[in-house]
CSV table of C-alpha atoms and ligand atoms in Angstrom, one decimal:
chain,number,residue,atom,x,y,z
A,1,MET,CA,-25.8,247.9,-95.9
A,2,GLN,CA,-24.7,245.8,-98.8
A,3,GLN,CA,-24.5,242.5,-96.9
A,4,LEU,CA,-28.1,242.8,-95.9
A,5,ILE,CA,-29.2,243.8,-99.4
A,6,ASP,CA,-27.4,240.8,-100.9
A,7,ARG,CA,-29.1,238.5,-98.4
A,8,ILE,CA,-32.5,239.9,-99.0
A,9,ARG,CA,-31.9,239.4,-102.8
A,10,ARG,CA,-30.8,235.8,-102.2
A,11,ASP,CA,-33.2,234.6,-99.5
A,12,GLY,CA,-36.0,237.1,-99.3
A,13,VAL,CA,-39.4,235.9,-100.8
A,14,VAL,CA,-41.8,238.4,-102.3
A,15,LYS,CA,-45.4,237.6,-101.4
A,16,PRO,CA,-48.5,239.2,-102.9
A,17,GLY,CA,-49.7,242.3,-101.1
A,18,ASN,CA,-46.3,243.9,-100.8
A,19,VAL,CA,-45.1,241.5,-98.1
A,20,LEU,CA,-41.4,240.6,-98.1
A,21,LYS,CA,-40.7,237.3,-96.2
A,22,VAL,CA,-37.3,237.3,-94.6
A,23,ASP,CA,-38.1,234.5,-92.1
A,24,SER,CA,-35.2,232.3,-93.2
A,25,PHE,CA,-32.6,234.8,-91.7
A,26,LEU,CA,-34.2,237.6,-89.8
A,27,ASN,CA,-37.5,237.1,-88.1
A,28,HIS,CA,-38.2,233.4,-87.7
A,29,GLN,CA,-35.0,231.5,-88.3
A,30,MET,CA,-32.3,234.0,-87.3
A,31,ASP,CA,-28.8,234.3,-88.8
A,32,ILE,CA,-27.0,235.6,-85.8
A,33,GLU,CA,-23.8,236.4,-87.7
A,34,LEU,CA,-25.8,238.7,-90.0
A,35,ILE,CA,-27.7,240.2,-87.1
A,36,ASN,CA,-24.5,240.8,-85.3
A,37,GLU,CA,-23.3,242.8,-88.3
A,38,ILE,CA,-26.7,244.6,-88.2
A,39,GLY,CA,-26.0,245.4,-84.6
A,40,LYS,CA,-22.6,246.8,-85.4
A,41,GLU,CA,-24.0,248.9,-88.2
A,42,PHE,CA,-26.6,250.5,-85.9
A,43,LYS,CA,-23.8,251.3,-83.5
A,44,ARG,CA,-21.7,252.8,-86.3
A,45,ARG,CA,-24.6,255.0,-87.5
A,46,PHE,CA,-25.5,256.2,-84.0
A,47,SER,CA,-22.0,256.4,-82.6
A,48,ASP,CA,-22.4,260.1,-82.0
A,49,VAL,CA,-25.4,259.8,-79.7
A,50,ASP,CA,-25.4,258.8,-76.0
A,51,ILE,CA,-28.0,256.2,-75.8
A,52,THR,CA,-29.3,254.9,-72.4
A,53,LYS,CA,-31.9,252.5,-73.6
A,54,ILE,CA,-33.0,250.6,-76.6
A,55,VAL,CA,-36.8,250.2,-77.1
A,56,THR,CA,-38.4,247.7,-79.4
A,57,ILE,CA,-41.6,245.7,-79.8
A,58,GLU,CA,-42.2,242.0,-79.5
A,59,ALA,CA,-41.6,239.7,-81.1
A,60,SER,CA,-39.4,240.2,-84.1
A,61,GLY,CA,-37.6,243.3,-82.8
A,62,ILE,CA,-36.3,241.7,-79.6
A,63,GLY,CA,-33.5,239.5,-81.0
A,64,ILE,CA,-32.2,242.3,-83.2
A,65,ALA,CA,-32.4,244.9,-80.4
A,66,CYS,CA,-30.6,242.5,-78.0
A,67,ILE,CA,-27.7,242.0,-80.3
A,68,ALA,CA,-27.4,245.7,-81.0
A,69,ALA,CA,-27.6,246.5,-77.3
A,70,GLN,CA,-24.4,244.6,-76.7
A,71,TYR,CA,-22.6,247.3,-78.8
A,72,PHE,CA,-24.4,250.2,-77.0
A,73,HIS,CA,-24.0,248.6,-73.5
A,74,VAL,CA,-27.6,249.5,-72.6
A,75,PRO,CA,-30.7,247.5,-71.6
A,76,VAL,CA,-33.5,246.6,-74.0
A,77,VAL,CA,-37.1,247.3,-73.2
A,78,PHE,CA,-39.7,245.7,-75.4
A,79,ALA,CA,-43.3,246.8,-75.8
A,80,LYS,CA,-45.6,243.9,-75.0
A,81,LYS,CA,-48.7,243.1,-77.0
A,82,ALA,CA,-51.3,242.7,-74.3
A,83,LYS,CA,-54.7,241.0,-74.7
A,84,SER,CA,-56.2,243.1,-72.0
A,85,VAL,CA,-54.8,246.3,-70.7
A,86,ASN,CA,-54.6,246.7,-66.9
A,87,ILE,CA,-54.9,250.5,-66.6
A,88,ASP,CA,-53.6,250.9,-63.1
A,89,GLY,CA,-51.3,253.8,-63.8
A,90,GLU,CA,-48.2,251.7,-63.8
A,91,VAL,CA,-48.1,251.1,-67.6
A,92,LEU,CA,-47.9,253.2,-70.7
A,93,THR,CA,-50.3,252.0,-73.3
A,94,THR,CA,-51.2,252.6,-76.9
A,95,GLN,CA,-52.8,250.7,-79.9
A,96,ILE,CA,-50.9,249.4,-82.9
A,97,GLU,CA,-52.4,248.0,-86.1
A,98,SER,CA,-50.4,245.0,-87.3
A,99,TYR,CA,-49.5,245.3,-91.0
A,100,THR,CA,-48.9,241.6,-91.5
A,101,HIS,CA,-51.7,240.3,-89.2
A,102,LYS,CA,-54.3,242.9,-90.0
A,103,ARG,CA,-55.4,243.3,-86.4
A,104,VAL,CA,-55.2,245.9,-83.7
A,105,TYR,CA,-53.1,245.2,-80.6
A,106,ASP,CA,-52.9,247.0,-77.3
A,107,VAL,CA,-49.2,247.4,-76.5
A,108,ILE,CA,-47.8,248.3,-73.1
A,109,ILE,CA,-44.5,249.2,-71.4
A,110,ALA,CA,-44.2,249.4,-67.7
A,111,LYS,CA,-43.6,253.0,-66.6
A,112,LYS,CA,-40.7,252.1,-64.3
A,113,PHE,CA,-38.5,251.0,-67.2
A,114,ILE,CA,-38.4,254.3,-69.1
A,115,SER,CA,-37.7,257.5,-67.3
A,116,PRO,CA,-37.6,261.1,-68.4
A,117,LYS,CA,-33.8,260.9,-68.2
A,118,ASP,CA,-33.6,258.2,-70.8
A,119,ARG,CA,-32.2,258.8,-74.3
A,120,VAL,CA,-33.8,256.2,-76.4
A,121,LEU,CA,-32.9,254.4,-79.6
A,122,ILE,CA,-35.9,252.6,-81.1
A,123,ILE,CA,-35.1,249.5,-83.1
A,124,ASP,CA,-37.4,247.3,-85.3
A,125,ASP,CA,-37.2,244.9,-88.1
A,126,PHE,CA,-39.6,246.5,-90.6
A,127,LEU,CA,-41.0,249.9,-91.4
A,128,ALA,CA,-44.0,249.9,-93.7
A,129,ASN,CA,-46.9,252.3,-92.9
A,130,GLY,CA,-45.3,253.3,-89.7
A,131,CYS,CA,-48.0,252.2,-87.3
A,132,ALA,CA,-45.7,250.1,-85.1
A,133,LEU,CA,-43.1,252.9,-84.9
A,134,LEU,CA,-45.6,255.6,-84.2
A,135,GLY,CA,-46.9,253.5,-81.3
A,136,LEU,CA,-43.5,253.1,-79.9
A,137,ILE,CA,-42.7,256.8,-80.4
A,138,GLU,CA,-45.9,257.6,-78.5
A,139,LEU,CA,-45.0,255.3,-75.6
A,140,VAL,CA,-41.5,256.7,-75.3
A,141,ALA,CA,-42.8,260.3,-75.5
A,142,CYS,CA,-45.4,259.6,-72.8
A,143,ALA,CA,-42.6,258.4,-70.5
A,144,GLY,CA,-41.0,261.8,-71.0
A,145,ALA,CA,-37.8,260.3,-72.5
A,146,SER,CA,-36.1,261.7,-75.5
A,147,ILE,CA,-35.9,259.8,-78.8
A,148,GLU,CA,-32.4,260.1,-80.1
A,149,GLY,CA,-32.8,257.9,-83.1
A,150,ILE,CA,-34.7,255.1,-84.9
A,151,GLY,CA,-32.9,252.1,-86.4
A,152,ILE,CA,-34.8,249.9,-88.9
A,153,VAL,CA,-33.5,246.9,-90.6
A,154,ILE,CA,-35.8,246.9,-93.7
A,155,GLU,CA,-37.8,250.0,-94.7
A,156,LYS,CA,-40.4,249.6,-97.4
A,157,GLY,CA,-39.7,253.0,-99.1
A,158,PHE,CA,-42.8,252.8,-101.3
A,159,GLN,CA,-45.1,252.8,-98.2
A,160,SER,CA,-45.7,256.0,-96.2
A,161,GLY,CA,-44.0,255.2,-92.8
A,162,GLY,CA,-40.5,256.5,-93.6
A,163,GLU,CA,-41.7,259.8,-94.9
A,164,VAL,CA,-44.1,260.4,-92.0
A,165,ILE,CA,-41.4,259.6,-89.4
A,166,ARG,CA,-38.7,261.8,-91.2
A,167,GLU,CA,-41.2,264.6,-91.5
A,168,MET,CA,-41.6,264.5,-87.7
A,169,GLY,CA,-38.0,265.4,-87.6
A,170,MET,CA,-36.9,262.0,-86.3
A,171,ARG,CA,-33.5,260.7,-87.1
A,172,LEU,CA,-34.3,257.5,-88.9
A,173,GLU,CA,-31.7,255.1,-90.2
A,174,SER,CA,-32.8,252.2,-92.3
A,175,LEU,CA,-30.2,249.6,-93.3
A,176,ALA,CA,-32.0,248.6,-96.5
A,177,ILE,CA,-34.7,250.6,-98.2
A,178,VAL,CA,-36.8,248.6,-100.6
A,179,GLU,CA,-38.2,250.7,-103.4
A,180,GLY,CA,-40.3,248.0,-105.1
A,181,MET,CA,-40.9,244.3,-105.3
A,182,ASP,CA,-42.3,242.1,-108.0
A,183,ASP,CA,-44.1,239.0,-106.7
A,184,LYS,CA,-44.2,237.4,-110.2
A,185,THR,CA,-40.4,237.5,-110.7
A,186,GLY,CA,-39.4,237.7,-107.1
A,187,GLU,CA,-37.2,240.7,-107.8
A,188,VAL,CA,-36.5,243.3,-105.0
A,189,PHE,CA,-35.4,246.8,-105.9
A,190,PHE,CA,-33.4,248.9,-103.5
A,191,ARG,CA,-32.8,252.7,-102.9
A,192,ASN,CA,-29.2,253.9,-102.9
A,193,GLU,CA,-27.7,250.4,-103.2
A,194,VAL,CA,-24.2,251.0,-101.9
B,201,LIG,P1,-46.0,249.2,-90.0
B,201,LIG,O1,-46.6,249.3,-88.7
B,201,LIG,O2,-44.8,250.1,-90.3
B,201,LIG,O3,-47.0,249.2,-91.1
B,201,LIG,O4,-45.4,247.7,-90.1
B,201,LIG,C1,-44.3,247.4,-89.3
B,201,LIG,C2,-44.5,246.0,-88.7
B,201,LIG,O5,-45.2,245.1,-89.6
B,201,LIG,C3,-43.1,245.4,-88.5
B,201,LIG,O6,-42.9,245.3,-87.2
B,201,LIG,C4,-43.2,244.0,-89.2
B,201,LIG,O7,-43.4,243.0,-88.1
B,201,LIG,C5,-44.4,244.0,-90.0
B,201,LIG,N1,-44.2,244.1,-91.5
B,201,LIG,C6,-44.6,245.1,-92.3
B,201,LIG,N2,-44.3,244.9,-93.5
B,201,LIG,C7,-43.7,243.6,-93.6
B,201,LIG,C8,-43.2,242.8,-94.6
B,201,LIG,O8,-43.2,243.1,-95.8
B,201,LIG,N3,-42.6,241.6,-94.3
B,201,LIG,C9,-42.6,241.2,-92.9
B,201,LIG,N4,-42.1,240.1,-92.7
B,201,LIG,N5,-43.1,242.0,-91.9
B,201,LIG,C10,-43.7,243.2,-92.2
């Protein structure tokens, strides 16, 4: 998605440790017009699938998922990062290691919000090593729902997540795939820049 790539080039900040900061337009301050175009693009790419629910993870995924959901006309369910897990049978739970915060979270989704009849689109802002996504996939699979697709705003193609997820046979659409970054010059290189 060229508009997104142009914006990453203009306003993205490359930090040491392969971290791309996009907090001026995507995951802190949010450019709603851009995110609206992102929502439309997800709808265009998944227009052939009948989605009943969008699943994401707090916090950064929520705003993006909500805007996309207006084009799919479905509810959004977000996995919550829980400090302590109440294992009372009413929640699905897994653990996710945060790439940016370097800590492990318990994440939960209430069982009642995803049923085996659901056809789910998972949406998130970043895909790096795939830990967040694998956790979400596990939660949706535990609910017995089918995963029809995964929409990612920025995939870091030089990290393993994308390959792992595609090898699982998942339909993964990333709107911008970063192939490399240089924290000295601030340059960002993209795959298939069209
Ligand atoms: P993963 O679990 O795939 O390693 O990382 C995915 C999560 O880590 C995303 O939900 C995102 O919040 C965060 N993340 C990973 N890499 C980056 C990055 O380069 N920049 C930012 N801002 N977040 C990242």
